[in-house]
Amino acid sequence: MPKIKEKKKYLSEIYGFEFPDSFFSFWEFTQELPEDAIGGLCSTLSISLAQVFDIFQDDFDPDNFNPIEDSRYYYDPPEFFTMLRGHTDGLHWGYYIDEPNNPVFQVAYYYARDAFEINVSGNNLFETVRYHLEQFYDGTLEEFANYSDYREENEAGLKKLDEIREILRRYDTADRPEMGAAYTEKYYVQRAIIAKTRDYMGIVVPVHLYRPLGGEDKFQIWNYKPSEWEVAEYRKEALQALQEGYPGTALKLGKDLWIYHEFSDITCELLDLAYEALGRNTLRKMLDFRRNRSASQVKAFQEALQNPQETKYLSLYSDRIDTLPPEIGELTQLESVNLNYNNLKALPEEFGRLSNLQELYLVGNYFDRIPDAICNLTQLRTLDLRENPLAEICDRIGELTLLEELCLGNENLRNFPVSLCRLTSLKKLYITASNIAELPPEIGQLSALEELLLATDTGLDTVTSSFKNLRNLKRVTYKYYQADHHNYEEPVSLPSAFCELPNLEYLEFDTNRNIVIPPDIAKLANSLQSLKIGCYTWQELSPGIMQLKNLKYLTVSCASITKIPANICQLSQLENLNLYGNRIRHIPKTLGQMKNLKSLNLSRNCLSASETAKLAQLLPNTEIDCSYQNKYT
């Protein structure tokens, strides 16, 4: 198929809509890259082309061309058509088509193996790659500044990114001179939606075809999990609205329920009826990929059993499996198993025979305890058990002495499992959506720990003094989201024990409450390089922060800060300052003393035109974003 016109027609027959000209130009762009062409895009940005681009290959075979099915992840919404793939956690990008009969080709992305949050990355593939490139550029700059051992490698990486950017701008985004953080903060793409949905993408329908369900929209609560009774009531109301001429109501509920695999049948029913009423027949066909996924994965499992010595990876992702057969124990060469989002409550004893297994993903099942079989997997390096009703952690988990990454999370988990403290090889520990209020003294035994993420609904009351023994701990993320909507003004403090960590480089504190930063944060002056704070309300930067002499990155966003303290110039090493979404009115002259400041984000504050002009004079060599200023009284 040598002609573009023929390719357009062929793709239209498969997808149900005509591809934009920019899709074909994007292929030309990839061919203009340096010698390694697609490999250059792949290796430098960790992006590869999805199967749809096979249509451009010289040996293109129409009989083996199934781009939708071959590129589709289980949780891809019907509107999502994969165009590009990332190289971590199921990251992929695709056209997000709300109305196939009149398509708008915005590009969205999400991580299939992480939280189900879809975001828009650009209005076409060029903008998407440019945005991703600038994210890489900013990260490489940070590594270049912080890690002298890799200076030559990072310098070469920056050069490659510059080369790709130059070629890309010949096709699109030539009017955007910004680079790195300045680009990503300025060119954030949004959608025009009628109502918000659980996946962050919202719905697009004519306004007269949508009526909200009665009561609070609980799907906007990040950890909401509806009961069967609630879903039955929602369904009844949505179907009534559909009969009365509001298909957008059923569409929104179907989108809200999409992530909950136990309600898959209801989800497909609602979406099918909504798409039919809206004339979106192409999207109705996409629902079949979800309905038929189970059969294809069962087939893959059967094929694996026929070649047990050759199978190293097995994915039965979101297959609604209730039990695993004992035969899985025959796959002794398995190194990675993905069983996320099924209905598993136990594992067969034979699962413990997978002596080569290094990665096990069990997110979103129904385990109330860790199966004994897992504790026999002595080669295990990664174990992910988030979104399971774990009420306790067995003592035997301490036998997984090679485990390096562990993820747990459920509101039933009320005590920090002391048995975890025997995992002396553990480098990353993520505990999310828990009710843990205390870290025990034994946590000081995790001598290899480098990264800790703790998200709790109750807040930490006690952090043991032995916490400071974690000398390898470099990154701490603490998130506290209180479910009680009536106490947001009540302050919550960053635990002082976090300030005792001798080698902490990155600290993130995120909460929906007012916050207190203890004076002890000044103890991190020698090590801390990045501080990120998000909160409900916070009037001014704490004095202790001004003593962090080696700080290079400071973010305090959406916190109601009214002024920048004059002594911020004490942060002489600061390179990136992000005060997005506050209520700052005036710029102190001392800001001009920050000679190392490369990027300053003051968008969505309350600065007058004269104040923004002052910034340009004070910081002539700094990339500054002062867009979208508000006018608060």
XYZ file of C-alpha atoms in Angstrom:
633
model
C 0.000 0.000 0.000
C 2.321 2.731 -1.183
C -0.111 5.654 -1.238
C -1.217 7.692 1.796
C -4.776 7.811 0.451
C -4.974 4.026 0.407
C -3.534 3.784 3.902
C -6.096 6.275 5.167
C -8.926 4.273 3.682
C -7.595 1.006 5.076
C -7.162 2.391 8.603
C -10.616 3.963 8.432
C -12.143 0.555 7.698
C -10.407 -0.931 10.741
C -10.896 1.866 13.258
C -14.160 3.415 12.136
C -12.792 6.933 11.666
C -10.370 8.647 9.283
C -6.874 9.257 10.652
C -5.567 12.856 10.642
C -2.819 14.039 8.324
C -0.571 14.602 11.358
C -0.460 10.819 11.921
C 1.224 10.325 8.537
C 3.509 13.302 9.086
C 4.536 11.785 12.397
C 5.772 8.678 10.614
C 7.845 10.886 8.336
C 9.303 12.560 11.431
C 10.413 9.217 12.882
C 12.156 8.408 9.611
C 14.077 11.662 9.713
C 15.643 10.916 13.084
C 19.345 9.978 13.193
C 20.753 6.695 11.958
C 18.893 4.528 14.463
C 15.590 6.234 13.536
C 12.869 4.494 15.571
C 15.532 3.083 17.851
C 16.717 6.604 18.571
C 13.235 7.627 19.619
C 12.935 4.437 21.577
C 16.234 4.480 23.420
C 16.408 8.195 24.129
C 12.805 8.817 25.207
C 11.748 5.263 26.104
C 8.974 5.427 23.516
C 8.208 2.891 20.819
C 5.612 2.875 18.061
C 2.480 0.761 18.454
C 1.435 -1.852 15.901
C -0.638 0.625 13.887
C 2.595 1.997 12.392
C 3.339 -1.398 10.853
C 1.237 -0.203 7.931
C 4.266 1.817 6.769
C 6.650 -1.152 6.667
C 7.873 -2.485 3.338
C 6.919 -6.039 4.327
C 3.458 -5.011 5.567
C 1.142 -8.035 5.777
C -2.580 -7.131 5.930
C -3.499 -10.663 7.032
C -1.537 -10.269 10.268
C -2.461 -6.643 10.931
C -4.627 -6.358 14.065
C -3.528 -2.985 15.519
C -6.489 -2.439 17.853
C -6.480 -5.896 19.440
C -2.690 -6.229 19.604
C -2.226 -2.817 21.271
C -5.180 -2.872 23.646
C -4.833 -3.041 27.431
C -7.707 -4.372 29.500
C -8.584 -1.046 31.110
C -8.301 0.989 27.928
C -11.646 2.824 27.628
C -13.489 2.353 24.331
C -12.412 5.898 23.410
C -8.691 5.041 23.757
C -6.718 3.890 20.675
C -3.045 3.131 21.396
C -0.466 4.838 19.180
C 2.716 4.813 21.296
C 4.131 2.683 24.100
C 6.370 3.525 27.008
C 8.807 1.172 28.676
C 7.584 1.125 32.277
C 4.425 0.114 34.189
C 2.333 -0.256 31.043
C 2.709 3.401 30.033
C 1.056 4.040 26.683
C -0.393 6.916 24.670
C -3.336 6.909 22.312
C -5.887 8.979 20.453
C -8.852 9.657 22.740
C -11.914 9.792 20.472
C -15.169 10.820 22.156
C -17.146 11.185 18.942
C -15.894 8.907 16.118
C -18.242 10.580 13.627
C -16.553 13.934 14.277
C -13.219 13.054 15.875
C -10.871 15.400 17.733
C -7.451 13.765 17.897
C -6.210 14.692 21.336
C -3.673 12.234 22.740
C -4.089 10.781 26.229
C -1.933 8.469 28.325
C -1.940 6.356 31.467
C 0.027 3.607 33.226
C -1.756 0.259 32.891
C 0.020 -1.131 35.965
C -0.514 1.881 38.188
C -3.376 4.059 39.414
C -6.079 4.448 36.741
C -5.669 8.133 35.969
C -5.822 9.202 32.327
C -4.394 12.562 31.306
C -4.144 14.503 28.058
C -0.587 14.996 26.791
C -1.131 16.917 23.565
C -3.416 17.831 20.688
C -1.519 15.489 18.361
C 1.370 13.019 18.437
C 3.972 15.744 17.902
C 2.843 17.707 20.949
C 2.795 14.487 22.962
C 6.384 13.563 22.100
C 7.517 17.147 22.635
C 5.943 17.205 26.105
C 7.522 13.865 26.993
C 10.867 15.023 25.599
C 10.846 18.126 27.801
C 10.036 16.003 30.851
C 13.093 13.889 30.062
C 15.123 17.025 29.449
C 14.230 18.435 32.875
C 15.042 15.131 34.580
C 18.362 14.830 32.763
C 19.280 18.373 33.779
C 18.620 17.433 37.389
C 20.824 14.358 37.140
C 23.488 16.376 35.349
C 23.575 18.831 38.249
C 23.412 16.280 41.038
C 25.474 13.307 39.893
C 28.941 14.179 38.660
C 29.803 10.504 38.100
C 27.375 10.418 35.165
C 28.132 13.867 33.769
C 29.375 12.644 30.371
C 26.464 10.247 29.983
C 23.913 12.944 30.868
C 25.613 15.475 28.614
C 25.297 13.029 25.730
C 21.646 12.481 26.649
C 20.934 16.211 26.554
C 22.582 16.431 23.142
C 20.349 13.661 21.783
C 17.255 15.372 23.170
C 18.310 18.643 21.543
C 18.718 16.841 18.224
C 15.266 15.232 18.405
C 13.700 18.541 19.439
C 15.244 20.324 16.470
C 13.833 17.788 14.028
C 10.423 17.725 15.717
C 10.055 21.506 15.610
C 10.364 21.397 11.850
C 7.066 19.484 11.830
C 5.226 21.065 14.789
C 5.620 23.237 17.943
C 8.106 25.544 16.210
C 6.435 28.483 17.955
C 7.332 27.082 21.376
C 10.903 28.051 22.341
C 10.595 26.909 25.975
C 12.456 23.834 27.191
C 12.264 21.495 30.182
C 10.025 22.489 33.083
C 9.228 25.842 31.469
C 7.633 23.977 28.553
C 5.682 21.378 30.533
C 4.280 23.965 32.918
C 3.174 26.301 30.123
C 1.728 23.880 27.578
C -0.517 21.766 29.766
C -3.474 20.571 27.658
C -7.013 20.394 29.016
C -10.304 19.006 27.713
C -13.676 20.707 27.391
C -15.975 18.332 29.276
C -19.555 18.319 30.527
C -18.928 16.335 33.722
C -15.945 14.854 35.564
C -15.370 11.094 35.762
C -13.383 8.694 37.919
C -10.612 8.401 35.312
C -10.095 12.223 35.144
C -11.109 12.425 31.457
C -14.753 13.423 31.881
C -17.501 12.998 29.292
C -18.173 14.959 26.110
C -21.830 15.183 25.075
C -24.211 18.019 24.182
C -25.185 19.717 27.436
C -28.899 19.005 26.957
C -28.205 15.232 26.885
C -26.760 15.052 30.392
C -28.436 15.119 33.786
C -26.385 14.416 36.945
C -27.387 11.680 39.328
C -28.884 12.841 42.595
C -26.700 13.391 45.662
C -22.947 13.734 46.036
C -20.693 12.521 43.219
C -18.702 10.061 45.345
C -16.616 8.968 42.365
C -14.639 12.177 42.818
C -13.376 10.837 46.170
C -10.042 9.215 45.348
C -10.472 6.046 47.477
C -14.211 5.521 47.003
C -15.304 1.933 46.404
C -19.061 1.574 45.819
C -21.100 -1.224 47.335
C -23.327 -3.532 45.278
C -26.390 -1.779 46.692
C -25.081 1.650 45.698
C -24.260 0.503 42.167
C -27.735 -1.012 41.802
C -29.304 2.318 42.803
C -26.985 4.295 40.514
C -27.806 1.963 37.618
C -31.542 2.290 38.181
C -31.358 6.095 38.170
C -29.047 6.219 35.136
C -31.298 3.949 33.085
C -34.300 6.091 33.994
C -32.403 9.188 32.841
C -31.511 7.374 29.610
C -35.182 6.636 28.921
C -35.999 10.300 29.514
C -33.475 11.478 26.926
C -30.253 11.865 28.944
C -27.767 9.281 27.585
C -24.891 11.330 29.055
C -25.989 10.199 32.522
C -25.529 6.520 31.651
C -22.272 7.380 29.876
C -20.815 9.068 32.948
C -21.823 6.240 35.296
C -20.380 3.653 32.903
C -17.112 5.592 32.800
C -17.088 5.962 36.594
C -17.538 2.208 37.061
C -15.002 1.214 34.393
C -12.167 0.610 36.888
C -14.213 -1.632 39.198
C -13.810 -5.069 37.656
C -16.548 -6.605 39.829
C -19.096 -4.376 38.070
C -17.844 -5.047 34.541
C -21.184 -6.370 33.262
C -23.082 -3.296 34.463
C -20.387 -1.029 33.057
C -20.624 -2.567 29.597
C -24.434 -2.487 29.712
C -24.547 1.236 30.532
C -21.907 2.216 27.997
C -23.456 0.113 25.240
C -26.847 1.786 25.733
C -25.288 5.242 25.976
C -23.174 4.787 22.828
C -26.205 3.483 20.946
C -28.299 6.503 21.941
C -25.456 8.876 21.001
C -24.807 7.176 17.654
C -21.273 6.140 18.620
C -21.315 2.667 17.087
C -17.535 2.496 16.733
C -17.228 2.712 20.518
C -19.864 -0.004 20.956
C -17.583 -2.344 19.001
C -14.664 -1.470 21.277
C -16.612 -2.867 24.243
C -16.254 -6.331 22.698
C -12.504 -6.273 23.389
C -13.237 -6.126 27.100
C -15.947 -8.759 26.943
C -13.697 -11.169 25.007
C -10.458 -10.592 26.937
C -10.914 -13.563 29.267
C -11.008 -16.131 26.463
C -7.760 -14.876 24.925
C -5.896 -14.897 28.238
C -7.093 -18.409 29.111
C -5.722 -19.488 25.750
C -2.385 -17.848 26.587
C -2.252 -19.745 29.882
C -2.960 -23.045 28.148
C -0.201 -22.363 25.633
C 2.200 -21.603 28.488
C 1.452 -25.009 30.057
C 2.365 -26.669 26.769
C 5.805 -25.016 26.871
C 6.573 -24.726 30.606
C 10.348 -24.488 30.199
C 10.107 -21.585 27.764
C 7.613 -19.399 29.613
C 9.205 -16.619 31.651
C 6.363 -14.086 31.733
C 2.651 -14.668 32.384
C -0.071 -12.021 32.447
C -3.662 -12.812 33.412
C -4.348 -9.144 34.137
C -7.959 -8.370 35.116
C -9.313 -11.706 33.908
C -11.849 -12.045 36.754
C -10.151 -15.263 37.856
C -11.459 -16.810 41.079
C -8.863 -19.568 41.427
C -5.584 -20.651 39.829
C -5.178 -24.319 38.836
C -2.442 -26.366 40.561
C -0.791 -26.804 37.154
C 0.667 -23.318 37.444
C 3.364 -24.903 39.575
C 4.719 -26.555 36.412
C 5.843 -23.175 35.017
C 9.078 -23.265 36.985
C 10.930 -20.877 34.654
C 8.532 -18.026 35.282
C 10.276 -14.816 36.295
C 7.309 -12.410 36.272
C 3.580 -12.958 36.920
C 0.862 -10.308 36.626
C -2.435 -11.247 38.290
C -3.662 -7.713 38.943
C -7.399 -7.086 39.263
C -8.869 -10.545 39.521
C -11.084 -12.178 42.164
C -8.368 -14.198 43.888
C -8.606 -14.890 47.609
C -5.926 -17.591 47.790
C -3.117 -19.181 45.795
C -2.604 -22.931 45.357
C 0.234 -24.542 47.307
C 1.893 -25.371 43.971
C 2.436 -21.647 43.330
C 5.267 -21.835 45.834
C 7.238 -24.047 43.402
C 7.979 -21.095 41.088
C 11.551 -20.993 42.291
C 12.710 -18.497 39.649
C 9.933 -15.974 40.170
C 11.272 -12.454 40.726
C 8.205 -10.254 40.167
C 4.666 -10.867 41.405
C 1.801 -8.380 40.892
C -1.445 -9.048 42.789
C -3.032 -5.583 42.865
C -6.808 -5.380 43.267
C -7.679 -8.890 44.434
C -9.315 -10.128 47.654
C -6.434 -11.428 49.769
C -7.046 -10.810 53.470
C -3.672 -12.346 54.275
C -0.479 -13.094 52.367
C -0.679 -16.697 51.081
C 1.935 -19.106 52.456
C 2.930 -20.018 48.897
C 4.347 -16.522 48.386
C 6.650 -16.942 51.366
C 8.310 -19.892 49.585
C 9.370 -17.711 46.628
C 12.887 -17.080 47.851
C 14.043 -15.365 44.624
C 11.285 -12.758 44.744
C 12.476 -9.175 44.268
C 9.162 -7.335 43.719
C 5.804 -7.968 45.390
C 2.787 -5.691 44.821
C -0.304 -6.325 46.970
C -2.010 -2.941 46.863
C -5.827 -2.759 46.901
C -6.303 -6.006 48.817
C -8.238 -6.244 52.127
C -5.103 -7.264 54.045
C -5.887 -7.123 57.742
C -2.525 -8.532 58.803
C 0.848 -9.538 57.396
C 2.164 -12.985 58.272
C 5.497 -13.403 60.052
C 6.856 -15.596 57.255
C 7.147 -12.661 54.876
C 10.426 -11.957 56.633
C 11.807 -15.061 54.894
C 11.860 -13.211 51.542
C 15.377 -11.993 52.187
C 16.008 -10.916 48.562
C 12.864 -8.778 48.340
C 13.763 -5.257 47.169
C 10.383 -3.675 46.451
C 7.162 -4.186 48.412
C 3.813 -2.445 47.886
C 0.898 -2.860 50.294
C -2.270 -0.906 50.779
C -5.761 -1.138 52.251
C -7.766 0.608 54.940
C -7.878 -2.679 56.897
C -4.134 -2.409 57.514
C -4.001 -0.633 60.876
C -0.577 -1.600 62.239
C 2.828 -1.442 60.608
C 3.813 -5.122 60.190
C 6.903 -5.728 62.347
C 7.686 -8.798 60.223
C 8.573 -6.451 57.348
C 11.497 -5.183 59.361
C 13.363 -8.443 58.706
C 13.500 -7.691 54.961
C 17.068 -6.465 55.064
C 17.369 -6.205 51.245
C 14.283 -3.992 50.933
C 14.998 -0.798 48.989
C 11.494 0.476 48.226
C 8.481 0.249 50.530
C 5.101 1.645 49.490
C 2.159 1.474 51.897
C -0.914 3.229 50.510
C -4.522 3.800 51.628
C -3.833 2.471 55.128
C -4.875 3.412 58.640
C -1.372 3.052 60.074
C -0.780 5.613 62.805
C 2.568 4.436 64.186
C 5.963 3.312 62.895
C 7.535 0.739 65.273
C 11.131 0.815 66.621
C 12.022 -2.236 64.503
C 11.767 -0.154 61.308
C 15.331 0.948 61.980
C 16.449 -2.547 60.898
C 15.613 -1.803 57.234
C 19.170 -0.717 56.616
C 18.958 -0.990 52.795
C 15.770 1.091 52.480
C 16.173 3.918 49.945
C 12.591 4.986 49.266
C 9.489 5.077 51.490
C 5.978 6.061 50.461
C 3.369 6.123 53.197
C -0.215 7.198 52.494
C -2.591 7.089 55.435
C -6.169 8.115 56.204
C -5.459 8.639 59.914
C -2.106 10.418 60.032
C 1.033 9.345 61.872
C 0.811 9.832 65.618
C 4.162 8.237 66.435
C 7.389 7.782 64.488
C 10.044 5.919 66.422
C 13.399 7.523 67.115
C 15.090 4.540 65.429
C 13.789 5.973 62.152
C 16.959 8.065 61.967
C 18.979 4.839 61.662
C 17.782 4.493 58.066
C 20.968 6.006 56.713
C 20.313 4.898 53.121
C 16.830 6.420 52.994
C 16.957 9.112 50.308
C 13.318 9.591 49.313
C 10.285 9.939 51.595
C 6.737 10.627 50.436
C 4.108 11.119 53.144
C 0.478 11.562 52.114
C -2.319 12.136 54.607
C -5.833 12.516 53.228
C -8.421 12.762 55.953
C -11.847 11.484 54.958
C -13.619 13.829 57.410
C -14.519 16.864 55.306
C -15.281 19.003 58.390
C -11.775 19.223 59.864
C -9.682 20.484 56.953
C -8.643 23.577 58.907
C -7.207 21.497 61.759
C -3.422 21.457 61.208
C -1.326 18.355 60.744
C 2.437 18.332 61.279
C 5.218 16.759 59.282
C 6.718 14.177 61.678
C 9.922 15.545 63.178
C 11.528 12.103 62.826
C 11.639 12.648 59.057
C 13.963 15.564 59.738
C 16.465 13.274 61.481
C 17.322 11.272 58.376
C 20.991 12.011 57.661
C 20.978 11.398 53.884
C 17.462 12.390 52.834
C 17.498 14.014 49.378
C 13.788 14.121 48.466
C 10.851 14.893 50.774
C 7.216 15.158 49.711
C 4.389 16.025 52.109
C 0.896 16.037 50.627
C -2.348 16.474 52.576
C -5.856 17.890 52.331
C -5.371 19.629 55.694
C -3.648 22.747 56.929
C -0.020 21.926 57.740
C 2.773 22.637 60.172
C 6.414 22.279 59.149
C 8.547 21.803 62.291
C 11.678 23.929 62.825
C 13.634 20.646 62.816
C 13.416 20.599 59.028
C 16.541 22.776 59.144
C 18.439 19.633 60.209
C 18.159 18.458 56.604
C 20.227 21.414 55.389
C 23.198 19.314 54.279
C 21.332 16.607 52.373
C 17.884 17.737 51.181
C 17.804 18.738 47.518
C 14.112 18.547 46.695
C 11.099 19.552 48.821
C 7.535 19.236 47.560
C 4.535 20.337 49.615
C 0.863 20.188 48.728
C -1.802 21.118 51.241
C -5.261 22.549 51.803
C -4.100 25.904 53.127
C -0.822 27.382 54.285
C -0.276 31.088 54.659
C 3.512 31.408 54.517
C 6.700 29.416 54.033
C 8.104 28.145 57.323
C 11.349 29.775 58.554
C 13.072 26.390 58.809
C 12.791 25.932 55.039
C 14.976 28.984 54.508
C 17.864 27.164 56.163
C 17.964 24.343 53.606
C 21.144 25.638 52.020
C 21.522 22.806 49.469
C 17.907 22.820 48.285
C 17.647 22.842 44.479
C 13.954 22.131 43.922
C 11.122 23.640 45.954
C 7.437 23.147 45.146
C 4.605 24.539 47.233
C 1.485 24.429 45.075
C -2.166 25.353 45.697
C -1.531 26.244 49.342
C -2.912 29.807 49.646
C 0.523 31.343 50.305
C 0.190 35.132 50.194
C 3.809 36.240 50.065
C 7.340 35.164 49.242
C 9.578 35.853 52.254
C 12.402 38.306 51.666
C 14.960 35.857 53.059
C 14.213 33.292 50.353
C 17.507 34.441 48.881
C 19.169 32.296 51.569
C 18.310 29.331 49.335
C 21.286 30.222 47.175
C 21.469 26.815 45.429
C 17.806 26.809 44.387
C 17.361 26.075 40.680
C 13.618 25.439 40.399
C 10.949 27.248 42.412
C 7.317 26.253 41.822
C 4.682 28.319 43.651
C 1.837 27.507 41.270
C -1.738 28.205 42.390
C -1.205 30.371 45.473
C -2.279 33.966 46.288
C 0.988 35.826 45.967
C 0.640 39.534 45.131
C 4.111 40.992 45.546
C 7.657 40.025 44.551
C 10.490 40.761 47.006
C 13.538 42.466 45.486
C 15.770 39.882 47.170
C 14.540 37.344 44.627
C 17.018 38.949 42.250
C 19.878 37.624 44.365
C 19.074 34.019 43.418
C 21.646 33.692 40.657
C 21.247 29.896 40.287
C 17.498 30.027 39.741
C 16.751 28.536 36.322
C 12.979 28.116 36.485
C 10.267 30.013 38.382
C 6.582 29.109 38.196
C 4.176 31.711 39.590
C 1.221 30.895 37.364
C -2.284 31.171 38.845
C -1.339 33.642 41.582
C -2.498 37.261 42.021
C 0.329 39.245 40.453
C -0.300 42.544 38.716
C 1.288 43.409 35.391
C 3.821 45.635 37.146
C 4.870 42.821 39.476
C 5.400 40.395 36.592
C 7.448 43.051 34.798
C 9.556 43.424 37.944
C 10.315 39.697 37.794
C 11.790 39.982 34.317
C 14.143 42.687 35.541
C 15.145 40.858 38.716
C 15.735 37.498 37.010
C 16.710 38.131 33.382
C 18.279 34.668 32.957
C 15.460 32.684 34.564
C 12.632 30.946 32.710
C 9.516 32.478 34.268
C 5.865 31.434 34.006
C 3.358 34.018 35.252
C 0.361 32.891 33.192
C -3.270 32.915 34.331
C -3.115 35.459 37.147
C -6.241 35.671 39.322
C -7.834 38.744 40.887
C -8.735 38.024 44.496
C -10.145 40.755 46.655
